[in-house]
Amino acid sequence: MSDKSLAARAPSGTHDVLWPESTRWEGLLARFADQVERAGYGMTHTPIFEDVKVFRRGIGEGSDVVGKEMYEFEDRGGRTLALRPEGTAPMVRAFVQHRPPLPWKAWYATPAFRYERPQAGRYRQHHQLGVEALGPSDPDLDVEVIGLADGYFRSLGLSQFTLRINSMGDDTCRPAYLEQLTSYLAGRRSELCDEHRDRLEANPLRALDCKRDACRQATDGAPGFADHLCEDCSAHFARVRAGLDAQGVPYVLDHRLVRGFDYYTRTTFEFGSDALESAQNGIGGGGRYDGLVEMLGGPPTPGIGFGMGIERILLACDAEGVFGIDPPVLDAFVVDTTGGTSARDLTATLRANGLSADRAFDDRSMKAQFKLADRSGARWVLIVGPDEAASGTVSLRPLRGAGDQQTVAVADVVGTIQSAMADIPGEAPAP
RNA sequence: GUGGCCGUAGCUCAGUUGGUCAGAGCGCCGGGUUGUGAUCCCGGAGGCCGCGGGUUCGAACCCCGUCGGUCACCCCA
Protein backbone atom coordinates (compact mmCIF):
# COMPACT_ATOMS: atom_id res chain seq x y z
CA MET A 1 0.00 0.00 0.00
CA SER A 2 1.48 3.27 -0.99
CA ASP A 3 0.68 6.40 0.90
CA LYS A 4 1.24 9.49 -1.15
CA SER A 5 0.45 11.84 1.67
CA LEU A 6 3.53 10.55 3.45
CA ALA A 7 5.98 11.94 0.95
CA ALA A 8 8.93 9.61 0.75
CA ARG A 9 11.35 12.38 0.24
CA ALA A 10 14.00 14.23 2.17
CA PRO A 11 12.79 17.33 4.03
CA SER A 12 12.89 20.64 2.22
CA GLY A 13 16.39 21.93 1.83
CA THR A 14 18.04 18.60 2.55
CA HIS A 15 19.31 16.02 0.13
CA ASP A 16 20.64 12.49 -0.12
CA VAL A 17 24.02 11.66 -1.52
CA LEU A 18 23.87 8.34 -3.30
CA TRP A 19 26.58 6.31 -4.91
CA PRO A 20 28.37 7.08 -7.17
CA GLU A 21 27.99 10.78 -6.33
CA SER A 22 29.20 9.89 -2.86
CA THR A 23 32.59 8.94 -4.28
CA ARG A 24 33.15 12.60 -5.05
CA TRP A 25 32.41 13.47 -1.45
CA GLU A 26 34.91 10.91 -0.27
CA GLY A 27 37.45 12.25 -2.71
CA LEU A 28 36.83 15.81 -1.59
CA LEU A 29 37.27 14.85 2.06
CA ALA A 30 40.37 12.78 1.44
CA ARG A 31 42.00 15.56 -0.55
CA PHE A 32 41.21 18.10 2.12
CA ALA A 33 42.49 15.91 4.94
CA ASP A 34 45.69 15.27 3.05
CA GLN A 35 46.39 18.92 2.43
CA VAL A 36 45.60 20.38 5.82
CA GLU A 37 47.21 17.55 7.74
CA ARG A 38 50.43 18.16 5.87
CA ALA A 39 50.19 21.67 7.33
CA GLY A 40 49.79 20.35 10.85
CA TYR A 41 46.03 20.49 11.30
CA GLY A 42 44.33 17.60 13.08
CA MET A 43 40.86 16.20 12.53
CA THR A 44 38.45 17.27 15.25
CA HIS A 45 34.93 16.14 16.03
CA THR A 46 32.49 18.16 18.09
CA PRO A 47 28.78 17.56 18.74
CA ILE A 48 26.28 18.36 16.06
CA PHE A 49 24.31 20.45 18.54
CA GLU A 50 25.41 22.81 21.26
CA ASP A 51 23.94 24.91 24.00
CA VAL A 52 22.31 27.71 22.06
CA LYS A 53 24.39 30.24 23.98
CA VAL A 54 27.51 29.08 22.16
CA PHE A 55 26.05 30.50 18.98
CA ARG A 56 24.25 33.47 20.46
CA ARG A 57 27.41 34.70 22.12
CA GLY A 58 29.81 33.64 19.41
CA ILE A 59 28.08 34.52 16.18
CA GLY A 60 26.10 37.38 17.62
CA GLU A 61 22.49 38.10 18.46
CA GLY A 62 22.20 40.59 15.66
CA SER A 63 23.25 38.22 12.90
CA ASP A 64 20.64 36.72 10.60
CA VAL A 65 21.94 33.24 11.28
CA VAL A 66 21.28 33.51 15.00
CA GLY A 67 18.28 35.78 14.71
CA LYS A 68 16.16 33.76 12.36
CA GLU A 69 17.91 30.76 10.91
CA MET A 70 18.81 28.49 13.78
CA TYR A 71 17.35 25.05 14.30
CA GLU A 72 16.71 25.59 17.98
CA PHE A 73 15.00 23.09 20.22
CA GLU A 74 14.48 22.11 23.79
CA ASP A 75 15.48 18.62 24.83
CA ARG A 76 13.63 16.47 27.33
CA GLY A 77 15.69 17.91 30.14
CA GLY A 78 14.66 21.46 29.37
CA ARG A 79 18.00 22.49 27.86
CA THR A 80 17.86 24.87 24.93
CA LEU A 81 20.07 23.50 22.18
CA ALA A 82 20.69 24.34 18.56
CA LEU A 83 21.90 22.37 15.57
CA ARG A 84 25.18 23.97 14.59
CA PRO A 85 24.67 26.64 11.91
CA GLU A 86 28.42 26.90 11.31
CA GLY A 87 31.64 25.30 12.41
CA THR A 88 33.77 27.87 14.15
CA ALA A 89 31.86 28.58 17.36
CA PRO A 90 31.68 24.90 18.38
CA MET A 91 35.36 24.44 17.67
CA VAL A 92 36.25 27.42 19.81
CA ARG A 93 33.93 26.15 22.55
CA ALA A 94 35.80 22.84 22.47
CA PHE A 95 39.06 24.73 22.72
CA VAL A 96 37.88 26.67 25.74
CA GLN A 97 36.69 23.49 27.38
CA HIS A 98 39.83 21.42 26.83
CA ARG A 99 42.51 24.06 26.52
CA PRO A 100 44.88 22.12 24.30
CA PRO A 101 48.45 23.42 23.90
CA LEU A 102 48.94 26.38 21.59
CA PRO A 103 49.06 26.77 18.76
CA TRP A 104 46.01 24.63 18.24
CA LYS A 105 45.46 23.77 14.60
CA ALA A 106 42.37 21.73 13.86
CA TRP A 107 40.18 20.82 10.91
CA TYR A 108 36.66 19.54 10.66
CA ALA A 109 34.05 18.21 8.28
CA THR A 110 30.51 18.65 9.44
CA PRO A 111 26.94 19.24 8.44
CA ALA A 112 25.61 22.72 9.19
CA PHE A 113 21.98 23.71 9.61
CA ARG A 114 20.26 26.94 8.74
CA TYR A 115 16.56 27.53 8.28
CA GLU A 116 16.62 29.50 5.03
CA ARG A 117 14.60 29.43 1.86
CA PRO A 118 16.23 26.63 -0.13
CA GLN A 119 17.76 27.29 -3.51
CA ALA A 120 20.33 25.63 -5.72
CA GLY A 121 23.50 25.72 -3.67
CA ARG A 122 21.68 26.74 -0.53
CA TYR A 123 20.51 24.00 1.77
CA ARG A 124 19.03 23.79 5.22
CA GLN A 125 21.47 21.03 5.91
CA HIS A 126 24.66 21.59 4.04
CA HIS A 127 28.17 20.39 4.67
CA GLN A 128 31.30 22.28 5.50
CA LEU A 129 35.00 21.66 5.58
CA GLY A 130 37.09 24.01 7.61
CA VAL A 131 40.13 24.73 9.71
CA GLU A 132 40.71 26.77 12.83
CA ALA A 133 44.08 27.93 14.11
CA LEU A 134 44.20 29.33 17.62
CA GLY A 135 47.02 31.06 19.43
CA PRO A 136 49.21 33.09 17.09
CA SER A 137 48.25 36.58 16.05
CA ASP A 138 51.01 36.36 13.45
CA PRO A 139 49.80 37.58 10.05
CA ASP A 140 51.78 34.78 8.48
CA LEU A 141 49.18 32.45 9.96
CA ASP A 142 46.54 34.36 8.02
CA VAL A 143 48.57 33.74 4.90
CA GLU A 144 48.87 30.05 5.72
CA VAL A 145 45.14 29.63 6.28
CA ILE A 146 44.12 31.55 3.18
CA GLY A 147 46.77 29.75 1.18
CA LEU A 148 45.44 26.39 2.29
CA ALA A 149 41.98 27.23 1.02
CA ASP A 150 43.30 28.57 -2.26
CA GLY A 151 45.57 25.57 -2.73
CA TYR A 152 42.79 23.17 -1.96
CA PHE A 153 40.45 24.66 -4.54
CA ARG A 154 43.19 24.56 -7.15
CA SER A 155 44.05 20.96 -6.31
CA LEU A 156 40.50 20.04 -7.24
CA GLY A 157 41.04 21.57 -10.64
CA LEU A 158 39.14 24.77 -9.96
CA SER A 159 40.55 27.95 -11.43
CA GLN A 160 37.59 30.23 -12.05
CA PHE A 161 37.23 31.73 -8.61
CA THR A 162 38.09 35.00 -6.94
CA LEU A 163 39.50 35.59 -3.50
CA ARG A 164 38.41 38.86 -1.93
CA ILE A 165 40.02 40.11 1.24
CA ASN A 166 39.44 42.97 3.63
CA SER A 167 40.37 43.99 7.13
CA MET A 168 37.72 44.83 9.67
CA GLY A 169 40.09 46.25 12.26
CA ASP A 170 39.97 45.57 15.96
CA ASP A 171 38.67 47.14 19.15
CA THR A 172 41.15 49.97 18.75
CA CYS A 173 40.10 51.23 15.35
CA ARG A 174 36.69 49.74 14.65
CA PRO A 175 34.62 52.07 16.83
CA ALA A 176 36.12 55.15 15.24
CA TYR A 177 35.62 53.77 11.77
CA LEU A 178 32.02 52.83 12.44
CA GLU A 179 31.42 56.35 13.66
CA GLN A 180 32.82 57.79 10.47
CA LEU A 181 30.88 55.40 8.30
CA THR A 182 27.68 56.08 10.17
CA SER A 183 27.95 59.79 9.84
CA TYR A 184 28.80 59.45 6.16
CA LEU A 185 25.76 57.27 5.58
CA ALA A 186 23.57 59.47 7.73
CA GLY A 187 24.30 62.26 5.32
CA ARG A 188 22.95 60.16 2.53
CA ARG A 189 20.19 58.52 4.47
CA SER A 190 17.60 59.35 1.86
CA GLU A 191 19.60 57.66 -0.87
CA LEU A 192 19.77 54.28 0.86
CA CYS A 193 17.31 51.51 0.17
CA ASP A 194 14.46 51.17 2.65
CA GLU A 195 15.92 48.27 4.49
CA HIS A 196 19.28 49.81 5.24
CA ARG A 197 17.88 53.21 5.96
CA ASP A 198 16.07 51.61 8.89
CA ARG A 199 19.04 49.62 10.03
CA LEU A 200 21.60 52.32 9.67
CA GLU A 201 22.39 52.74 13.34
CA ALA A 202 22.07 49.07 14.21
CA ASN A 203 24.43 47.83 11.57
CA PRO A 204 25.94 50.41 9.23
CA LEU A 205 28.35 47.89 7.74
CA ARG A 206 25.50 46.04 6.07
CA ALA A 207 24.81 48.91 3.72
CA LEU A 208 28.27 48.44 2.22
CA ASP A 209 27.39 44.92 1.22
CA CYS A 210 23.95 45.75 -0.19
CA LYS A 211 23.41 44.78 -3.80
CA ARG A 212 20.73 47.32 -4.59
CA ASP A 213 21.74 50.13 -6.86
CA ALA A 214 20.55 52.75 -4.40
CA CYS A 215 22.87 51.61 -1.67
CA ARG A 216 25.59 50.90 -4.15
CA GLN A 217 25.68 54.46 -5.33
CA ALA A 218 25.20 55.93 -1.89
CA THR A 219 28.13 53.95 -0.54
CA ASP A 220 30.48 54.38 -3.47
CA GLY A 221 32.35 57.15 -1.78
CA ALA A 222 32.05 55.74 1.71
CA PRO A 223 35.20 55.44 3.76
CA GLY A 224 36.74 52.00 3.45
CA PHE A 225 37.87 50.09 6.49
CA ALA A 226 41.29 49.44 5.03
CA ASP A 227 42.03 53.15 5.00
CA HIS A 228 41.05 53.69 8.61
CA LEU A 229 42.88 50.92 10.38
CA CYS A 230 44.97 51.60 13.44
CA GLU A 231 48.71 51.18 13.17
CA ASP A 232 48.77 47.58 14.35
CA CYS A 233 45.90 46.45 12.17
CA SER A 234 47.33 48.26 9.22
CA ALA A 235 50.71 46.62 9.63
CA HIS A 236 49.03 43.26 10.08
CA PHE A 237 47.00 43.64 6.93
CA ALA A 238 50.02 44.79 4.95
CA ARG A 239 51.95 41.74 5.99
CA VAL A 240 49.07 39.48 5.03
CA ARG A 241 48.93 41.00 1.56
CA ALA A 242 52.67 40.78 1.19
CA GLY A 243 52.53 37.14 2.15
CA LEU A 244 49.83 36.36 -0.37
CA ASP A 245 51.77 38.22 -3.02
CA ALA A 246 54.92 36.31 -2.18
CA GLN A 247 53.11 33.01 -2.43
CA GLY A 248 51.41 33.88 -5.66
CA VAL A 249 47.91 33.70 -4.21
CA PRO A 250 45.76 36.04 -6.29
CA TYR A 251 43.26 38.23 -4.49
CA VAL A 252 41.40 41.49 -4.80
CA LEU A 253 40.92 44.02 -2.05
CA ASP A 254 37.27 44.62 -1.37
CA HIS A 255 36.34 47.24 1.16
CA ARG A 256 32.73 46.20 0.82
CA LEU A 257 33.46 42.72 2.10
CA VAL A 258 31.49 42.47 5.32
CA ARG A 259 31.02 39.07 6.84
CA GLY A 260 27.85 38.20 8.63
CA PHE A 261 29.23 36.99 11.93
CA ASP A 262 30.06 39.35 14.75
CA TYR A 263 33.21 37.60 15.79
CA TYR A 264 35.40 38.66 12.92
CA THR A 265 38.34 41.00 13.43
CA ARG A 266 41.12 42.14 11.14
CA THR A 267 41.53 39.85 8.14
CA THR A 268 38.37 38.60 6.47
CA PHE A 269 38.14 36.81 3.15
CA GLU A 270 35.77 35.09 0.80
CA PHE A 271 36.17 32.80 -2.18
CA GLY A 272 33.54 33.15 -4.88
CA SER A 273 33.19 30.93 -7.92
CA ASP A 274 33.07 32.86 -11.17
CA ALA A 275 31.74 29.80 -12.95
CA LEU A 276 28.47 29.77 -11.04
CA GLU A 277 25.65 31.88 -12.43
CA SER A 278 23.77 31.84 -9.17
CA ALA A 279 24.00 34.49 -6.49
CA GLN A 280 24.90 31.61 -4.20
CA ASN A 281 28.43 31.47 -5.53
CA GLY A 282 30.39 31.70 -2.30
CA ILE A 283 32.42 28.54 -1.99
CA GLY A 284 34.35 29.44 1.12
CA GLY A 285 35.12 32.21 3.53
CA GLY A 286 36.56 33.04 6.86
CA GLY A 287 38.67 35.40 8.82
CA ARG A 288 40.36 36.26 12.04
CA TYR A 289 38.39 36.24 15.29
CA ASP A 290 40.76 37.49 17.94
CA GLY A 291 38.03 38.09 20.50
CA LEU A 292 35.95 34.94 20.08
CA VAL A 293 37.72 32.76 22.63
CA GLU A 294 37.13 35.37 25.30
CA MET A 295 33.50 35.75 24.26
CA LEU A 296 33.07 32.06 24.95
CA GLY A 297 34.72 32.26 28.33
CA GLY A 298 38.34 31.48 27.54
CA PRO A 299 41.53 33.46 27.99
CA PRO A 300 42.42 36.10 25.40
CA THR A 301 43.49 34.00 22.45
CA PRO A 302 43.68 35.11 18.83
CA GLY A 303 42.41 32.81 16.13
CA ILE A 304 41.62 32.48 12.46
CA GLY A 305 39.85 29.96 10.31
CA PHE A 306 37.70 29.31 7.29
CA GLY A 307 34.74 27.23 6.29
CA MET A 308 33.83 26.01 2.85
CA GLY A 309 30.66 24.46 1.49
CA ILE A 310 30.94 21.02 -0.03
CA GLU A 311 27.75 21.33 -2.07
CA ARG A 312 28.87 24.60 -3.60
CA ILE A 313 32.35 23.33 -4.31
CA LEU A 314 30.77 20.45 -6.16
CA LEU A 315 28.54 22.84 -8.11
CA ALA A 316 31.60 24.86 -9.03
CA CYS A 317 33.40 21.70 -10.09
CA ASP A 318 30.45 20.78 -12.30
CA ALA A 319 30.44 24.25 -13.82
CA GLU A 320 34.13 24.05 -14.58
CA GLY A 321 33.97 20.42 -15.64
CA VAL A 322 36.55 19.24 -13.14
CA PHE A 323 36.74 16.67 -10.36
CA GLY A 324 34.23 14.33 -11.96
CA ILE A 325 32.90 11.05 -10.68
CA ASP A 326 35.37 8.20 -10.73
CA PRO A 327 34.01 5.19 -12.59
CA PRO A 328 33.54 2.11 -10.45
CA VAL A 329 36.53 -0.18 -10.25
CA LEU A 330 36.55 -3.79 -9.16
CA ASP A 331 39.31 -6.36 -9.56
CA ALA A 332 37.10 -9.28 -10.41
CA PHE A 333 33.51 -10.22 -11.14
CA VAL A 334 32.46 -13.82 -10.95
CA VAL A 335 30.03 -15.13 -13.53
CA ASP A 336 28.62 -18.44 -12.44
CA THR A 337 26.02 -20.28 -14.52
CA THR A 338 26.07 -23.42 -12.43
CA GLY A 339 23.87 -22.30 -9.59
CA GLY A 340 25.97 -19.79 -7.71
CA THR A 341 27.97 -21.84 -5.22
CA SER A 342 31.19 -21.21 -7.13
CA ALA A 343 30.46 -17.50 -7.21
CA ARG A 344 29.76 -17.58 -3.50
CA ASP A 345 33.03 -19.26 -2.65
CA LEU A 346 35.23 -17.56 -5.22
CA THR A 347 34.23 -14.04 -4.22
CA ALA A 348 34.90 -14.89 -0.59
CA THR A 349 38.34 -16.24 -1.44
CA LEU A 350 39.22 -13.25 -3.61
CA ARG A 351 38.16 -10.80 -0.92
CA ALA A 352 40.04 -12.69 1.77
CA ASN A 353 43.15 -12.26 -0.34
CA GLY A 354 42.82 -8.50 -0.60
CA LEU A 355 41.14 -8.35 -3.97
CA SER A 356 37.84 -6.65 -4.64
CA ALA A 357 35.22 -8.91 -6.12
CA ASP A 358 31.52 -9.04 -6.76
CA ARG A 359 29.02 -11.36 -8.42
CA ALA A 360 25.46 -11.60 -9.60
CA PHE A 361 22.72 -13.11 -7.52
CA ASP A 362 19.45 -14.88 -8.24
CA ASP A 363 20.91 -17.19 -10.89
CA ARG A 364 20.67 -14.74 -13.74
CA SER A 365 21.42 -15.48 -17.38
CA MET A 366 25.00 -15.35 -18.56
CA LYS A 367 24.26 -12.28 -20.61
CA ALA A 368 22.76 -10.53 -17.60
CA GLN A 369 25.73 -11.49 -15.44
CA PHE A 370 28.14 -10.11 -18.02
CA LYS A 371 26.25 -6.84 -18.13
CA LEU A 372 26.60 -6.53 -14.39
CA ALA A 373 30.28 -7.39 -14.69
CA ASP A 374 30.72 -4.64 -17.23
CA ARG A 375 28.88 -2.13 -15.10
CA SER A 376 30.99 -3.02 -12.08
CA GLY A 377 34.12 -1.83 -13.84
CA ALA A 378 35.80 -5.17 -13.15
CA ARG A 379 39.17 -5.82 -14.72
CA TRP A 380 38.59 -9.55 -14.92
CA VAL A 381 35.60 -11.76 -15.27
CA LEU A 382 35.92 -15.20 -13.76
CA ILE A 383 33.64 -17.57 -15.57
CA VAL A 384 32.39 -20.77 -14.04
CA GLY A 385 30.17 -22.81 -16.31
CA PRO A 386 29.51 -26.54 -16.49
CA ASP A 387 32.89 -27.25 -18.11
CA GLU A 388 34.90 -25.34 -15.49
CA ALA A 389 32.87 -26.77 -12.66
CA ALA A 390 33.53 -30.26 -13.92
CA SER A 391 37.27 -29.73 -14.27
CA GLY A 392 37.86 -27.60 -11.21
CA THR A 393 38.95 -24.60 -13.27
CA VAL A 394 37.94 -21.03 -13.90
CA SER A 395 38.02 -19.14 -17.18
CA LEU A 396 39.73 -15.80 -16.67
CA ARG A 397 38.76 -13.12 -19.14
CA PRO A 398 40.12 -9.58 -19.10
CA LEU A 399 37.26 -7.15 -19.46
CA ARG A 400 39.42 -4.14 -20.02
CA GLY A 401 42.79 -3.87 -21.65
CA ALA A 402 44.64 -6.49 -23.62
CA GLY A 403 44.92 -10.20 -23.04
CA ASP A 404 43.21 -13.42 -24.01
CA GLN A 405 40.87 -15.53 -22.02
CA GLN A 406 42.68 -18.28 -20.18
CA THR A 407 41.73 -21.24 -18.10
CA VAL A 408 43.32 -21.71 -14.71
CA ALA A 409 42.83 -24.11 -11.85
CA VAL A 410 40.62 -22.80 -9.07
CA ALA A 411 43.57 -22.94 -6.68
CA ASP A 412 45.60 -20.67 -8.96
CA VAL A 413 43.00 -17.97 -9.55
CA VAL A 414 44.13 -15.57 -6.83
CA GLY A 415 47.80 -15.94 -7.67
CA THR A 416 47.19 -15.45 -11.37
CA ILE A 417 45.24 -12.25 -10.84
CA GLN A 418 47.70 -10.88 -8.32
CA SER A 419 50.69 -11.43 -10.55
CA ALA A 420 48.86 -9.96 -13.52
CA MET A 421 48.06 -6.87 -11.49
CA ALA A 422 51.60 -6.56 -10.22
CA ASP A 423 52.66 -6.01 -13.82
CA ILE A 424 50.49 -2.96 -14.05
CA PRO A 425 52.05 0.02 -12.24
CA GLY A 426 49.84 1.49 -9.59
CA GLU A 427 47.35 -1.32 -9.73
CA ALA A 428 48.92 -3.76 -7.36
CA PRO A 429 46.48 -4.90 -4.69
CA ALA A 430 47.03 -3.88 -1.12
CA PRO A 431 49.30 -6.32 0.69
C1' G B 1 10.59 35.67 5.49
C1' U B 2 8.91 38.58 0.41
C1' G B 3 8.00 38.17 -4.92
C1' G B 4 8.26 35.38 -9.94
C1' C B 5 8.47 30.67 -12.56
C1' C B 6 7.96 25.39 -12.47
C1' G B 7 6.23 20.08 -10.75
C1' U B 8 4.02 14.25 -16.63
C1' A B 9 7.31 6.95 -16.20
C1' G B 10 14.07 5.78 -12.39
C1' C B 11 16.38 10.19 -15.61
C1' U B 12 15.68 14.22 -19.56
C1' C B 13 11.37 15.84 -21.62
C1' A B 14 6.85 16.12 -25.61
C1' G B 15 1.79 16.55 -24.73
C1' U B 16 -2.59 20.87 -29.88
C1' U B 17 -7.37 27.35 -26.90
C1' G B 18 -10.00 20.83 -21.25
C1' G B 19 -12.83 15.66 -24.90
C1' U B 20 -8.69 7.87 -27.52
C1' C B 21 -2.62 12.06 -25.02
C1' A B 22 -1.00 9.09 -21.14
C1' G B 23 3.85 9.42 -25.07
C1' A B 24 9.42 9.62 -26.77
C1' G B 25 14.61 9.01 -25.81
C1' C B 26 17.86 7.11 -22.14
C1' G B 27 17.96 3.59 -18.23
C1' C B 28 15.97 -1.15 -16.46
C1' C B 29 14.23 -6.42 -17.59
C1' G B 30 13.92 -10.40 -21.37
C1' G B 31 15.17 -12.38 -26.21
C1' G B 32 18.33 -12.57 -30.93
C1' U B 33 18.63 -21.40 -31.72
C1' U B 34 21.58 -24.20 -26.72
C1' G B 35 28.59 -20.58 -22.52
C1' U B 36 30.71 -14.19 -22.96
C1' G B 37 29.80 -7.46 -21.57
C1' A B 38 30.22 -2.21 -23.48
C1' U B 39 27.62 -1.84 -30.28
C1' C B 40 23.20 -3.41 -33.17
C1' C B 41 18.03 -5.60 -33.74
C1' C B 42 13.30 -7.24 -31.40
C1' G B 43 10.07 -7.35 -27.25
C1' G B 44 8.52 -6.02 -22.17
C1' A B 45 7.67 -3.80 -17.38
C1' G B 46 7.18 1.11 -14.93
C1' G B 47 3.16 7.10 -14.32
C1' C B 48 -4.18 7.64 -11.44
C1' C B 49 0.23 13.31 -15.01
C1' G B 50 3.46 16.18 -6.75
C1' C B 51 -0.78 16.02 -3.18
C1' G B 52 -5.90 17.83 -1.73
C1' G B 53 -10.15 20.38 -3.04
C1' G B 54 -13.14 23.06 -6.87
C1' U B 55 -15.25 24.43 -11.93
C1' U B 56 -17.22 21.21 -16.02
C1' C B 57 -21.12 16.34 -19.23
C1' G B 58 -15.71 15.67 -19.21
C1' A B 59 -9.10 18.11 -16.86
C1' A B 60 -2.39 16.25 -17.11
C1' C B 61 -4.18 20.74 -19.43
C1' C B 62 -8.80 26.05 -15.89
C1' C B 63 -9.28 27.95 -10.35
C1' C B 64 -7.85 27.67 -4.96
C1' G B 65 -4.87 25.53 -1.28
C1' U B 66 -0.71 22.67 0.05
C1' C B 67 4.08 20.29 -0.49
C1' G B 68 8.54 20.36 -3.31
C1' G B 69 12.03 22.57 -6.71
C1' U B 70 13.97 26.92 -8.95
C1' C B 71 15.21 32.38 -9.73
C1' A B 72 15.69 37.23 -7.44
C1' C B 73 15.76 39.69 -2.64
C1' C B 74 17.64 38.63 2.21
C1' C B 75 21.75 35.96 3.92
C1' C B 76 25.49 32.93 3.65
C1' A B 77 28.94 27.61 2.54
Tab-separated table of N, CA and C in Angstrom, chain A residues 330-334 342-361 376 382 413-414 417-418 429-431:
chain	number	residue	atom	x	y	z
A	330	LEU	N	36.549	-2.550	-9.923
A	330	LEU	CA	36.551	-3.785	-9.156
A	330	LEU	C	37.627	-4.670	-9.783
A	331	ASP	N	38.282	-5.481	-8.983
A	331	ASP	CA	39.308	-6.357	-9.556
A	331	ASP	C	38.667	-7.486	-10.349
A	332	ALA	N	37.660	-8.090	-9.756
A	332	ALA	CA	37.098	-9.276	-10.405
A	332	ALA	C	35.596	-9.360	-10.229
A	333	PHE	N	34.959	-9.954	-11.234
A	333	PHE	CA	33.513	-10.216	-11.142
A	333	PHE	C	33.321	-11.675	-11.534
A	334	VAL	N	32.632	-12.392	-10.696
A	334	VAL	CA	32.459	-13.821	-10.947
A	334	VAL	C	31.128	-14.096	-11.638
A	342	SER	N	29.821	-21.589	-6.778
A	342	SER	CA	31.188	-21.205	-7.131
A	342	SER	C	31.379	-19.713	-6.961
A	343	ALA	N	30.385	-18.947	-7.367
A	343	ALA	CA	30.461	-17.495	-7.211
A	343	ALA	C	30.562	-17.149	-5.733
A	344	ARG	N	29.768	-17.811	-4.951
A	344	ARG	CA	29.764	-17.583	-3.503
A	344	ARG	C	31.152	-17.805	-2.910
A	345	ASP	N	31.756	-18.919	-3.257
A	345	ASP	CA	33.033	-19.259	-2.648
A	345	ASP	C	34.210	-18.501	-3.260
A	346	LEU	N	34.135	-18.277	-4.560
A	346	LEU	CA	35.232	-17.564	-5.220
A	346	LEU	C	35.325	-16.098	-4.755
A	347	THR	N	34.179	-15.427	-4.669
A	347	THR	CA	34.235	-14.037	-4.223
A	347	THR	C	34.790	-13.957	-2.809
A	348	ALA	N	34.402	-14.907	-1.968
A	348	ALA	CA	34.899	-14.893	-0.588
A	348	ALA	C	36.414	-15.063	-0.569
A	349	THR	N	36.908	-15.978	-1.396
A	349	THR	CA	38.337	-16.236	-1.443
A	349	THR	C	39.104	-15.012	-1.957
A	350	LEU	N	38.572	-14.433	-3.030
A	350	LEU	CA	39.224	-13.253	-3.606
A	350	LEU	C	39.295	-12.122	-2.582
A	351	ARG	N	38.196	-11.890	-1.905
A	351	ARG	CA	38.163	-10.800	-0.924
A	351	ARG	C	39.104	-11.080	0.236
A	352	ALA	N	39.156	-12.337	0.656
A	352	ALA	CA	40.035	-12.691	1.769
A	352	ALA	C	41.493	-12.470	1.403
A	353	ASN	N	41.771	-12.461	0.113
A	353	ASN	CA	43.152	-12.260	-0.338
A	353	ASN	C	43.410	-10.822	-0.772
A	354	GLY	N	42.557	-9.920	-0.346
A	354	GLY	CA	42.818	-8.501	-0.599
A	354	GLY	C	42.334	-7.984	-1.936
A	355	LEU	N	41.641	-8.812	-2.680
A	355	LEU	CA	41.135	-8.351	-3.971
A	355	LEU	C	39.684	-7.923	-3.812
A	356	SER	N	39.241	-7.027	-4.681
A	356	SER	CA	37.836	-6.654	-4.639
A	356	SER	C	37.082	-7.507	-5.646
A	357	ALA	N	35.963	-8.003	-5.243
A	357	ALA	CA	35.220	-8.915	-6.123
A	357	ALA	C	33.737	-8.824	-5.851
A	358	ASP	N	32.978	-9.018	-6.913
A	358	ASP	CA	31.520	-9.045	-6.758
A	358	ASP	C	30.963	-10.109	-7.691
A	359	ARG	N	29.672	-10.303	-7.659
A	359	ARG	CA	29.024	-11.359	-8.417
A	359	ARG	C	27.571	-11.000	-8.631
A	360	ALA	N	26.899	-11.789	-9.411
A	360	ALA	CA	25.462	-11.604	-9.604
A	360	ALA	C	24.731	-12.578	-8.697
A	361	PHE	N	23.524	-12.211	-8.339
A	361	PHE	CA	22.720	-13.113	-7.515
A	361	PHE	C	21.481	-13.574	-8.288
A	376	SER	N	30.218	-3.071	-13.315
A	376	SER	CA	30.992	-3.018	-12.076
A	376	SER	C	32.381	-2.441	-12.296
A	382	LEU	N	35.613	-13.804	-13.995
A	382	LEU	CA	35.923	-15.204	-13.760
A	382	LEU	C	34.674	-15.985	-14.117
A	413	VAL	N	43.688	-19.194	-9.134
A	413	VAL	CA	43.001	-17.969	-9.555
A	413	VAL	C	43.573	-16.723	-8.887
A	414	VAL	N	43.657	-16.741	-7.555
A	414	VAL	CA	44.135	-15.567	-6.830
A	414	VAL	C	45.555	-15.201	-7.252
A	417	ILE	N	45.710	-13.631	-10.797
A	417	ILE	CA	45.237	-12.247	-10.845
A	417	ILE	C	46.243	-11.313	-10.182
A	418	GLN	N	46.761	-11.740	-9.041
A	418	GLN	CA	47.703	-10.878	-8.325
A	418	GLN	C	48.960	-10.626	-9.139
A	429	PRO	N	47.421	-4.873	-5.815
A	429	PRO	CA	46.477	-4.898	-4.688
A	429	PRO	C	47.197	-4.613	-3.385
A	430	ALA	N	46.441	-4.155	-2.423
A	430	ALA	CA	47.028	-3.875	-1.123
A	430	ALA	C	47.560	-5.162	-0.531
A	431	PRO	N	48.704	-5.103	0.124
A	431	PRO	CA	49.301	-6.321	0.688
A	431	PRO	C	48.450	-6.891	1.806
